[in-house]
Short mmCIF file of C-alpha atoms and ligand atoms in Angstrom, two decimals:
data_model
loop_
_atom_site.label_atom_id
_atom_site.label_comp_id
_atom_site.label_asym_id
_atom_site.label_seq_id
_atom_site.Cartn_x
_atom_site.Cartn_y
_atom_site.Cartn_z
CA UNK A 1 14.13 -29.70 -18.36
CA UNK A 2 13.28 -27.65 -21.11
CA UNK A 3 16.22 -25.79 -23.07
CA UNK A 4 15.67 -22.38 -22.91
CA UNK A 5 18.15 -19.52 -24.37
CA UNK A 6 18.10 -16.02 -23.50
CA UNK A 7 17.80 -13.46 -26.48
CA UNK A 8 17.29 -9.70 -26.55
CA UNK A 9 15.35 -9.36 -29.55
CA UNK A 10 15.95 -8.25 -33.27
CA UNK A 11 19.08 -6.50 -32.48
CA UNK A 12 20.48 -9.14 -30.75
CA UNK A 13 23.81 -10.32 -32.76
CA UNK A 14 22.73 -13.65 -31.20
CA UNK A 15 19.95 -14.54 -33.82
CA UNK A 16 17.26 -17.28 -33.77
CA UNK A 17 18.25 -19.29 -36.14
CA UNK A 18 21.69 -19.62 -34.19
CA UNK A 19 19.09 -20.52 -31.03
CA UNK A 20 17.10 -22.75 -33.27
CA UNK A 21 21.04 -25.05 -34.81
CA UNK A 22 21.93 -24.43 -30.70
CA UNK A 23 18.86 -27.27 -30.37
CA UNK A 24 16.89 -25.27 -27.81
CA UNK A 25 13.69 -25.32 -27.90
CA UNK A 26 12.27 -22.48 -26.05
CA UNK A 27 13.52 -18.80 -25.93
CA UNK A 28 13.48 -16.94 -22.86
CA UNK A 29 12.71 -12.66 -23.91
CA UNK A 30 11.24 -9.54 -22.88
CA UNK A 31 9.89 -6.42 -24.21
CA UNK A 32 12.86 -4.44 -23.57
CA UNK A 33 12.38 -1.84 -25.54
CA UNK A 34 8.94 -0.97 -23.21
CA UNK A 35 9.60 1.30 -20.20
CA UNK A 36 9.46 -0.07 -17.06
CA UNK A 37 6.03 0.32 -15.34
CA UNK A 38 4.34 0.90 -18.88
CA UNK A 39 1.54 -1.98 -19.69
CA UNK A 40 2.78 -4.51 -22.40
CA UNK A 41 0.39 -4.74 -24.93
CA UNK A 42 -1.15 -7.78 -26.28
CA UNK A 43 -0.01 -6.48 -29.84
CA UNK A 44 4.01 -5.91 -28.75
CA UNK A 45 3.61 -9.23 -26.97
CA UNK A 46 2.76 -10.81 -30.02
CA UNK A 47 5.21 -9.36 -32.78
CA UNK A 48 7.78 -10.98 -30.21
CA UNK A 49 6.16 -13.96 -30.44
CA UNK A 50 6.03 -13.85 -34.86
CA UNK A 51 10.10 -13.01 -34.06
CA UNK A 52 10.75 -15.97 -31.76
CA UNK A 53 9.19 -17.73 -34.40
CA UNK A 54 10.43 -17.48 -37.70
CA UNK A 55 14.17 -18.03 -38.51
CA UNK A 56 15.84 -15.53 -40.68
CA UNK A 57 15.11 -17.63 -43.89
CA UNK A 58 10.73 -16.97 -43.46
CA UNK A 59 10.56 -20.64 -42.64
CA UNK A 60 9.29 -21.19 -39.12
CA UNK A 61 12.03 -21.41 -36.24
CA UNK A 62 9.72 -24.11 -34.12
CA UNK A 63 10.62 -22.07 -31.23
CA UNK A 64 8.55 -20.33 -28.85
CA UNK A 65 8.60 -17.35 -25.95
CA UNK A 66 8.73 -19.63 -23.15
CA UNK A 67 9.68 -17.59 -20.38
CA UNK A 68 9.20 -13.91 -19.50
CA UNK A 69 12.91 -12.47 -18.14
CA UNK A 70 12.43 -9.74 -16.87
CA UNK A 71 8.69 -8.03 -16.45
CA UNK A 72 10.87 -5.68 -14.62
CA UNK A 73 9.39 -4.33 -10.88
CA UNK A 74 10.07 -0.35 -10.65
CA UNK A 75 11.66 1.78 -8.36
CA UNK A 76 8.87 3.01 -7.36
CA UNK A 77 7.45 0.01 -6.29
CA UNK A 78 10.48 -1.24 -4.54
CA UNK A 79 10.27 1.92 -2.49
CA UNK A 80 6.46 2.27 -2.26
CA UNK A 81 6.62 6.19 -3.59
CA UNK A 82 5.13 7.90 -6.54
CA UNK A 83 3.50 6.23 -9.28
CA UNK A 84 3.54 3.10 -7.32
CA UNK A 85 0.05 1.95 -7.32
CA UNK A 86 -0.36 2.84 -11.02
CA UNK A 87 3.07 0.91 -11.77
CA UNK A 88 1.00 -1.99 -10.05
CA UNK A 89 -2.22 -1.76 -11.86
CA UNK A 90 -0.16 -2.04 -15.10
CA UNK A 91 1.55 -5.00 -13.98
CA UNK A 92 -1.49 -6.40 -13.82
CA UNK A 93 -2.70 -5.73 -16.91
CA UNK A 94 0.48 -7.06 -18.42
CA UNK A 95 0.39 -10.24 -16.85
CA UNK A 96 -3.14 -10.49 -18.24
CA UNK A 97 -2.20 -10.17 -21.37
CA UNK A 98 0.60 -12.22 -20.99
CA UNK A 99 -1.01 -15.33 -19.60
CA UNK A 100 -3.52 -14.38 -22.44
CA UNK A 101 -0.64 -14.76 -25.28
CA UNK A 102 -0.39 -18.47 -23.84
CA UNK A 103 3.13 -17.53 -21.42
CA UNK A 104 3.55 -19.05 -18.18
CA UNK A 105 6.77 -18.48 -16.65
CA UNK A 106 7.48 -14.76 -15.90
CA UNK A 107 11.07 -14.37 -13.72
CA UNK A 108 11.48 -10.53 -12.23
CA UNK A 109 13.86 -9.09 -9.39
CA UNK A 110 14.14 -6.82 -6.73
CA UNK A 111 17.53 -5.58 -6.50
CA UNK A 112 17.08 -2.10 -5.30
CA UNK A 113 18.68 0.43 -8.24
CA UNK A 114 20.99 -1.79 -9.74
CA UNK A 115 20.55 -5.60 -11.68
CA UNK A 116 23.73 -7.38 -11.23
CA UNK A 117 26.86 -5.69 -11.57
CA UNK A 118 30.52 -7.10 -12.70
CA UNK A 119 33.35 -4.71 -12.61
CA UNK A 120 35.50 -6.66 -16.05
CA UNK A 121 32.68 -8.11 -18.85
CA UNK A 122 36.07 -9.72 -21.21
CA UNK A 123 38.41 -10.58 -18.50
CA UNK A 124 41.37 -12.94 -19.81
CA UNK A 125 41.34 -16.45 -19.13
CA UNK A 126 44.78 -18.23 -19.30
CA UNK A 127 43.63 -20.02 -22.54
CA UNK A 128 42.67 -16.55 -24.04
CA UNK A 129 39.30 -17.19 -23.89
CA UNK A 130 37.02 -14.14 -21.87
CA UNK A 131 34.84 -13.89 -18.87
CA UNK A 132 32.70 -11.72 -16.90
CA UNK A 133 34.09 -10.91 -13.53
CA UNK A 134 33.16 -9.13 -9.80
CA UNK A 135 37.08 -7.67 -8.60
CA UNK A 136 36.13 -6.32 -5.00
CA UNK A 137 38.88 -4.33 -4.83
CA UNK A 138 38.12 -2.45 -7.98
CA UNK A 139 34.19 -2.10 -7.02
CA UNK A 140 35.54 -0.24 -4.03
CA UNK A 141 37.59 2.15 -5.91
CA UNK A 142 34.78 2.62 -8.06
CA UNK A 143 32.70 3.28 -4.58
CA UNK A 144 35.01 5.35 -2.77
CA UNK A 145 36.92 7.45 -5.28
CA UNK A 146 35.10 7.65 -8.72
CA UNK A 147 30.92 7.77 -7.29
CA UNK A 148 32.12 9.21 -3.61
CA UNK A 149 29.03 7.98 -2.04
CA UNK A 150 28.75 9.82 1.62
CA UNK A 151 29.84 7.54 4.27
CA UNK A 152 30.92 4.38 2.37
CA UNK A 153 34.94 4.67 3.81
CA UNK A 154 32.77 2.96 6.59
CA UNK A 155 32.14 0.28 4.85
CA UNK A 156 35.34 -1.59 4.58
CA UNK A 157 37.31 -2.94 6.67
CA UNK A 158 41.51 -1.07 6.62
CA UNK A 159 43.69 -3.60 4.52
CA UNK A 160 40.87 -3.45 1.69
CA UNK A 161 40.76 0.17 1.38
CA UNK A 162 44.84 -0.23 1.33
CA UNK A 163 44.54 -2.42 -1.51
CA UNK A 164 42.35 -0.23 -2.75
CA UNK A 165 44.33 2.44 -2.69
CA UNK A 166 47.21 1.68 -4.14
CA UNK A 167 45.31 -0.40 -7.58
CA UNK A 168 43.25 3.48 -7.78
CA UNK A 169 46.75 5.14 -8.13
CA UNK A 170 47.97 3.03 -11.05
CA UNK A 171 44.74 3.39 -12.96
CA UNK A 172 44.48 5.83 -16.02
CA UNK A 173 41.80 7.43 -16.40
CA UNK A 174 40.54 5.12 -19.44
CA UNK A 175 40.54 2.43 -16.89
CA UNK A 176 38.54 4.28 -14.32
CA UNK A 177 35.71 4.52 -17.03
CA UNK A 178 35.60 1.79 -18.30
CA UNK A 179 35.13 0.28 -14.74
CA UNK A 180 32.21 3.26 -14.51
CA UNK A 181 30.35 1.98 -17.17
CA UNK A 182 30.90 -1.47 -16.62
CA UNK A 183 29.02 -1.05 -13.39
CA UNK A 184 26.80 2.12 -13.75
CA UNK A 185 25.24 2.00 -17.46
CA UNK A 186 23.65 -1.04 -16.73
CA UNK A 187 24.39 -4.74 -18.06
CA UNK A 188 21.93 -6.77 -20.71
CA UNK A 189 18.55 -6.88 -19.65
CA UNK A 190 18.76 -4.48 -16.43
CA UNK A 191 15.73 -2.59 -16.33
CA UNK A 192 17.58 0.98 -16.19
CA UNK A 193 20.19 2.47 -17.52
CA UNK A 194 22.14 5.24 -15.23
CA UNK A 195 24.24 7.58 -15.41
CA UNK A 196 26.44 8.67 -12.10
CA UNK A 197 24.44 11.22 -11.17
CA UNK A 198 21.41 9.52 -11.96
CA UNK A 199 23.06 7.16 -9.06
CA UNK A 200 23.75 9.03 -6.61
CA UNK A 201 20.58 10.36 -7.01
CA UNK A 202 18.83 7.09 -6.55
CA UNK A 203 21.23 5.75 -3.36
CA UNK A 204 19.97 9.10 -1.74
CA UNK A 205 16.55 7.97 -1.62
CA UNK A 206 17.35 4.50 -0.24
CA UNK A 207 19.63 5.91 2.48
CA UNK A 208 17.02 5.42 5.25
CA UNK A 209 15.76 2.15 3.89
CA UNK A 210 16.81 -0.84 5.76
CA UNK A 211 16.00 -4.52 4.90
CA UNK A 212 13.40 -5.26 6.77
CA UNK A 213 11.55 -2.19 5.20
CA UNK A 214 12.51 -3.42 1.41
CA UNK A 215 11.11 -7.20 2.49
CA UNK A 216 7.77 -5.77 3.31
CA UNK A 217 7.81 -3.27 0.23
CA UNK A 218 8.47 -7.30 -2.16
CA UNK A 219 5.63 -8.79 0.13
CA UNK A 220 3.18 -6.39 -0.37
CA UNK A 221 3.90 -6.01 -4.02
CA UNK A 222 3.53 -10.24 -4.11
CA UNK A 223 0.32 -9.98 -2.05
CA UNK A 224 -0.89 -8.05 -4.97
CA UNK A 225 0.18 -10.03 -8.34
CA UNK A 226 1.20 -13.40 -7.09
CA UNK A 227 -2.79 -13.88 -6.36
CA UNK A 228 -3.68 -12.43 -10.27
CA UNK A 229 -0.77 -14.51 -11.32
CA UNK A 230 -2.45 -17.93 -9.79
CA UNK A 231 -5.89 -17.23 -11.25
CA UNK A 232 -4.17 -17.16 -14.45
CA UNK A 233 -2.34 -19.66 -14.73
CA UNK A 234 0.97 -17.90 -14.03
CA UNK A 235 3.96 -19.07 -12.28
CA UNK A 236 6.39 -15.93 -10.74
CA UNK A 237 9.80 -16.77 -9.68
CA UNK A 238 12.16 -13.86 -8.23
CA UNK A 239 15.64 -13.79 -9.67
CA UNK A 240 18.52 -13.47 -7.08
CA UNK A 241 20.58 -11.00 -5.86
CA UNK A 242 23.81 -10.79 -7.76
CA UNK A 243 26.24 -10.58 -6.44
CA UNK A 244 24.01 -11.76 -3.35
CA UNK A 245 25.24 -9.72 -0.81
CA UNK A 246 25.40 -5.92 -0.19
CA UNK A 247 26.65 -3.22 -2.50
CA UNK A 248 27.07 0.50 -2.26
CA UNK A 249 25.07 0.18 1.08
CA UNK A 250 21.72 -1.06 -0.52
CA UNK A 251 19.37 -3.72 0.87
CA UNK A 252 19.37 -6.69 -0.36
CA UNK A 253 16.79 -9.09 0.45
CA UNK A 254 17.10 -12.23 -1.89
CA UNK A 255 20.34 -13.69 -1.51
CA UNK A 256 20.50 -16.69 0.82
CA UNK A 257 18.19 -19.71 1.47
CA UNK A 258 16.55 -18.00 4.19
CA UNK A 259 15.72 -15.27 2.38
CA UNK A 260 14.05 -17.02 0.28
CA UNK A 261 12.16 -18.61 2.63
CA UNK A 262 10.77 -15.86 4.14
CA UNK A 263 9.79 -14.50 1.17
CA UNK A 264 7.80 -17.69 -0.10
CA UNK A 265 5.89 -17.91 3.43
CA UNK A 266 4.49 -14.61 3.63
CA UNK A 267 2.92 -14.93 0.45
CA UNK A 268 2.15 -19.07 0.47
CA UNK A 269 1.11 -20.14 -3.18
CA UNK A 270 2.81 -21.60 -6.03
CA UNK A 271 2.49 -19.06 -8.31
CA UNK A 272 5.57 -17.16 -5.94
CA UNK A 273 8.31 -19.25 -7.02
CA UNK A 274 12.06 -18.43 -7.63
CA UNK A 275 14.57 -18.15 -10.23
CA UNK A 276 17.43 -20.27 -8.78
CA UNK A 277 20.08 -19.02 -10.47
CA UNK A 278 23.71 -21.01 -10.03
CA UNK A 279 25.19 -18.51 -10.56
CA UNK A 280 24.58 -15.61 -8.50
CA UNK A 281 23.75 -17.72 -5.58
CA UNK A 282 27.09 -19.58 -5.93
CA UNK A 283 28.91 -16.45 -5.69
CA UNK A 284 28.41 -17.11 -1.71
CA UNK A 285 30.31 -20.28 -0.44
CA UNK A 286 27.05 -20.59 2.54
CA UNK A 287 24.71 -21.02 -0.29
CA UNK A 288 24.10 -24.91 -0.92
CA UNK A 289 22.63 -24.77 -4.37
CA UNK A 290 21.25 -28.93 -4.75
CA UNK A 291 20.14 -28.39 -1.72
CA UNK A 292 18.67 -25.39 -2.15
CA UNK A 293 16.78 -27.05 -5.22
CA UNK A 294 15.53 -30.31 -2.93
CA UNK A 295 14.40 -28.09 -0.28
CA UNK A 296 12.64 -24.94 -2.35
CA UNK A 297 12.04 -27.41 -5.07
CA UNK A 298 8.16 -27.38 -5.69
CA UNK A 299 8.75 -23.34 -5.76
CA UNK A 300 11.01 -23.40 -8.36
CA UNK A 301 10.13 -22.06 -11.29
CA UNK A 302 13.16 -21.11 -13.34
CA UNK A 303 16.34 -22.26 -13.17
CA UNK A 304 19.76 -20.35 -14.66
CA UNK A 305 22.51 -22.95 -14.97
CA UNK A 306 25.88 -20.92 -13.92
CA UNK A 307 29.13 -21.56 -12.73
CA UNK A 308 30.94 -19.33 -10.41
CA UNK A 309 34.57 -19.28 -8.99
CA UNK A 310 35.67 -17.55 -6.29
CA UNK A 311 38.48 -16.34 -5.71
CA UNK A 312 37.82 -15.50 -1.67
CA UNK A 313 36.56 -17.01 1.10
CA UNK A 314 34.46 -13.97 2.45
CA UNK A 315 30.72 -13.69 2.07
CA UNK A 316 31.46 -10.58 -0.02
CA UNK A 317 34.19 -10.99 -1.93
CA UNK A 318 35.70 -11.54 -5.76
CA UNK A 319 34.51 -14.06 -8.18
CA UNK A 320 34.50 -14.71 -11.86
CA UNK A 321 32.01 -16.74 -14.20
CA UNK A 322 33.94 -19.74 -14.85
CA UNK A 323 32.95 -22.58 -17.44
CA UNK A 324 29.40 -24.18 -16.64
CA UNK A 325 31.07 -27.58 -15.43
CA UNK A 326 34.25 -25.76 -13.76
CA UNK A 327 33.68 -23.46 -10.70
CA UNK A 328 32.46 -24.16 -7.25
CA UNK A 329 29.31 -25.61 -7.93
CA UNK A 330 28.17 -28.67 -8.35
CA UNK A 331 26.26 -29.06 -11.42
CA UNK A 332 25.95 -32.40 -11.87
CA UNK A 333 24.70 -32.61 -7.95
CA UNK A 334 22.17 -29.82 -8.93
CA UNK A 335 20.60 -31.06 -12.09
CA UNK A 336 20.79 -34.15 -10.24
CA UNK A 337 18.00 -32.88 -8.02
CA UNK A 338 16.54 -30.80 -10.60
CA UNK A 339 15.61 -33.97 -12.10
CA UNK A 340 14.24 -35.12 -9.20
CA UNK A 341 12.03 -32.76 -8.30
CA UNK A 342 10.74 -32.97 -12.13
CA UNK A 343 10.28 -37.01 -11.09
CA UNK A 344 8.60 -35.71 -8.31
CA UNK A 345 6.38 -33.37 -9.65
CA UNK A 346 5.02 -35.93 -12.55
CA UNK A 347 4.29 -38.44 -9.72
CA UNK A 348 1.93 -35.54 -8.06
CA UNK A 349 0.57 -35.27 -11.47
CA UNK A 350 1.57 -31.09 -11.71
CA UNK A 351 1.28 -29.88 -14.81
CA UNK A 352 3.82 -27.61 -14.60
CA UNK A 353 6.38 -30.79 -13.79
CA UNK A 354 8.99 -29.88 -16.82
CA UNK A 355 11.45 -26.81 -15.31
CA UNK A 356 13.07 -24.47 -17.99
CA UNK A 357 16.17 -23.84 -17.92
CA UNK A 358 18.92 -21.93 -19.60
CA UNK A 359 22.31 -22.26 -19.67
CA UNK A 360 23.19 -18.50 -18.30
CA UNK A 361 25.99 -16.43 -19.66
CA UNK A 362 28.87 -17.99 -21.32
CA UNK A 363 32.60 -17.17 -21.48
CA UNK A 364 33.30 -15.73 -24.77
CA UNK A 365 35.67 -18.38 -27.18
CA UNK A 366 36.47 -18.55 -31.12
CA UNK A 367 34.24 -17.00 -33.11
CA UNK A 368 32.63 -15.15 -29.95
CA UNK A 369 35.81 -12.74 -29.22
CA UNK A 370 35.01 -11.52 -32.30
CA UNK A 371 31.05 -11.16 -33.09
CA UNK A 372 30.74 -8.97 -29.76
CA UNK A 373 27.27 -9.87 -28.47
CA UNK A 374 25.99 -8.62 -25.09
CA UNK A 375 28.29 -9.18 -22.49
CA UNK A 376 27.96 -12.27 -21.04
CA UNK A 377 25.68 -13.67 -23.67
CA UNK A 378 27.71 -15.01 -26.79
CA UNK A 379 26.38 -17.76 -29.22
CA UNK A 380 29.54 -20.25 -29.31
CA UNK A 381 30.56 -20.68 -25.07
CA UNK A 382 26.56 -20.70 -23.89
CA UNK A 383 26.47 -23.24 -26.82
CA UNK A 384 29.07 -25.05 -24.83
CA UNK A 385 27.40 -24.66 -21.67
CA UNK A 386 24.60 -26.28 -22.97
CA UNK A 387 25.77 -29.09 -24.49
CA UNK A 388 27.66 -29.79 -21.54
CA UNK A 389 24.48 -29.63 -19.41
CA UNK A 390 22.34 -32.07 -22.14
CA UNK A 391 25.05 -34.74 -21.77
CA UNK A 392 24.60 -34.73 -17.63
CA UNK A 393 20.58 -34.66 -18.34
CA UNK A 394 20.90 -37.20 -20.98
CA UNK A 395 23.10 -39.38 -18.72
CA UNK A 396 20.82 -38.83 -15.28
CA UNK A 397 17.34 -38.30 -16.49
CA UNK A 398 16.77 -42.35 -17.61
CA UNK A 399 18.45 -43.31 -13.97
CA UNK A 400 15.69 -41.02 -12.17
CA UNK A 401 12.84 -41.48 -14.20
CA UNK A 402 13.24 -45.68 -13.53
CA UNK A 403 13.01 -44.45 -9.41
C1 DNO B 501 22.38 -11.77 -15.94
C2 DNO B 501 20.58 -11.63 -15.37
C3 DNO B 501 19.70 -10.57 -15.18
C4 DNO B 501 18.60 -11.54 -14.64
C5 DNO B 501 17.46 -10.23 -13.96
C6 DNO B 501 15.74 -10.94 -13.90
O1 DNO B 501 22.25 -12.54 -17.02
O2 DNO B 501 20.77 -13.34 -14.95
O3 DNO B 501 19.53 -9.63 -15.73
O4 DNO B 501 17.98 -11.33 -15.83
O5 DNO B 501 18.46 -9.38 -12.82
O6 DNO B 501 15.17 -9.94 -13.52
#
């Protein structure tokens, strides 16, 4: 399993030199400055590769750009509106340019409007560390009282609405503003940043779109790009919805094993694969992560290893980002399933037997609390996660390799 690390480019407060010392060998990044829908040119790709290859003192880093996360899919493609055919053509050109530069693994997502969503970016834990959290009550405060989405009141049961009223009555203006900011202005890696007004306009455009239509649009997209990726030797991998349930009345189509299976089967080629993100999928108790790794394994091209602690039993509920070996997902079982998949691939002679993973997110601990890197992406919290995961791999890998 290739140990990778997400890096947001030269402005990231966690530098390439930090990553090299953390011991990762691959970088996960994107050309975040290129507007969604435009072509990623060979020049920009090459520039990013050079940045990755060099430490702050100018010596070689030994790191390479292993995974693209994300080559974003624009709203036009998700809605099949406006310039979507041009964007589709541009997507294929970007894939070609990435393949020419030696990249192979390309992550993207198909979440309409909002990328990943949290209500709290620095929730204090009893030991003084902070982590990200999704609180359903806060989210519904946003929906009903800040966004004031038409018809939203029909989406929630009475007990939740009463809790929302009590919470809203106690909130200061600054807290309301902070909550709205956390939800709409875009977390790290999101393709677009919105104002509340933009969000209302986007939601209106999806008002009549159900799951089936959105799934058809994803399948149409993949029917176009996956064969191109296959021919170029690339592996596309769709990131799950985060959180894995509908928000703001928007359809969600990549939240469960059945969702994934439907899309894999519809375009049944290896380059149509998945990013198995244990943190996103793990927010639902009905997602069996080690089982998904086992059953969907041949098409898992990228792994995000992260853990969440669910605070409620419902599918749609609150959770916080736990330590990598804490939380509700059995991380040892998941890593074991991934290592077994790698062994299977080796036996069948697959050149792409190695599955890149990154320690996804981390809690802010020690000096992270002062450094203020991107929310969810601190240096030391992730290093701790990587070290713990590396320990599991070191313990299991020799035994699995020996059969
Ligand atoms: C959160 C991330 C997401 C992810 C995109 C993939 O930390 O996992 O931003 O990168 O959804 O397209």
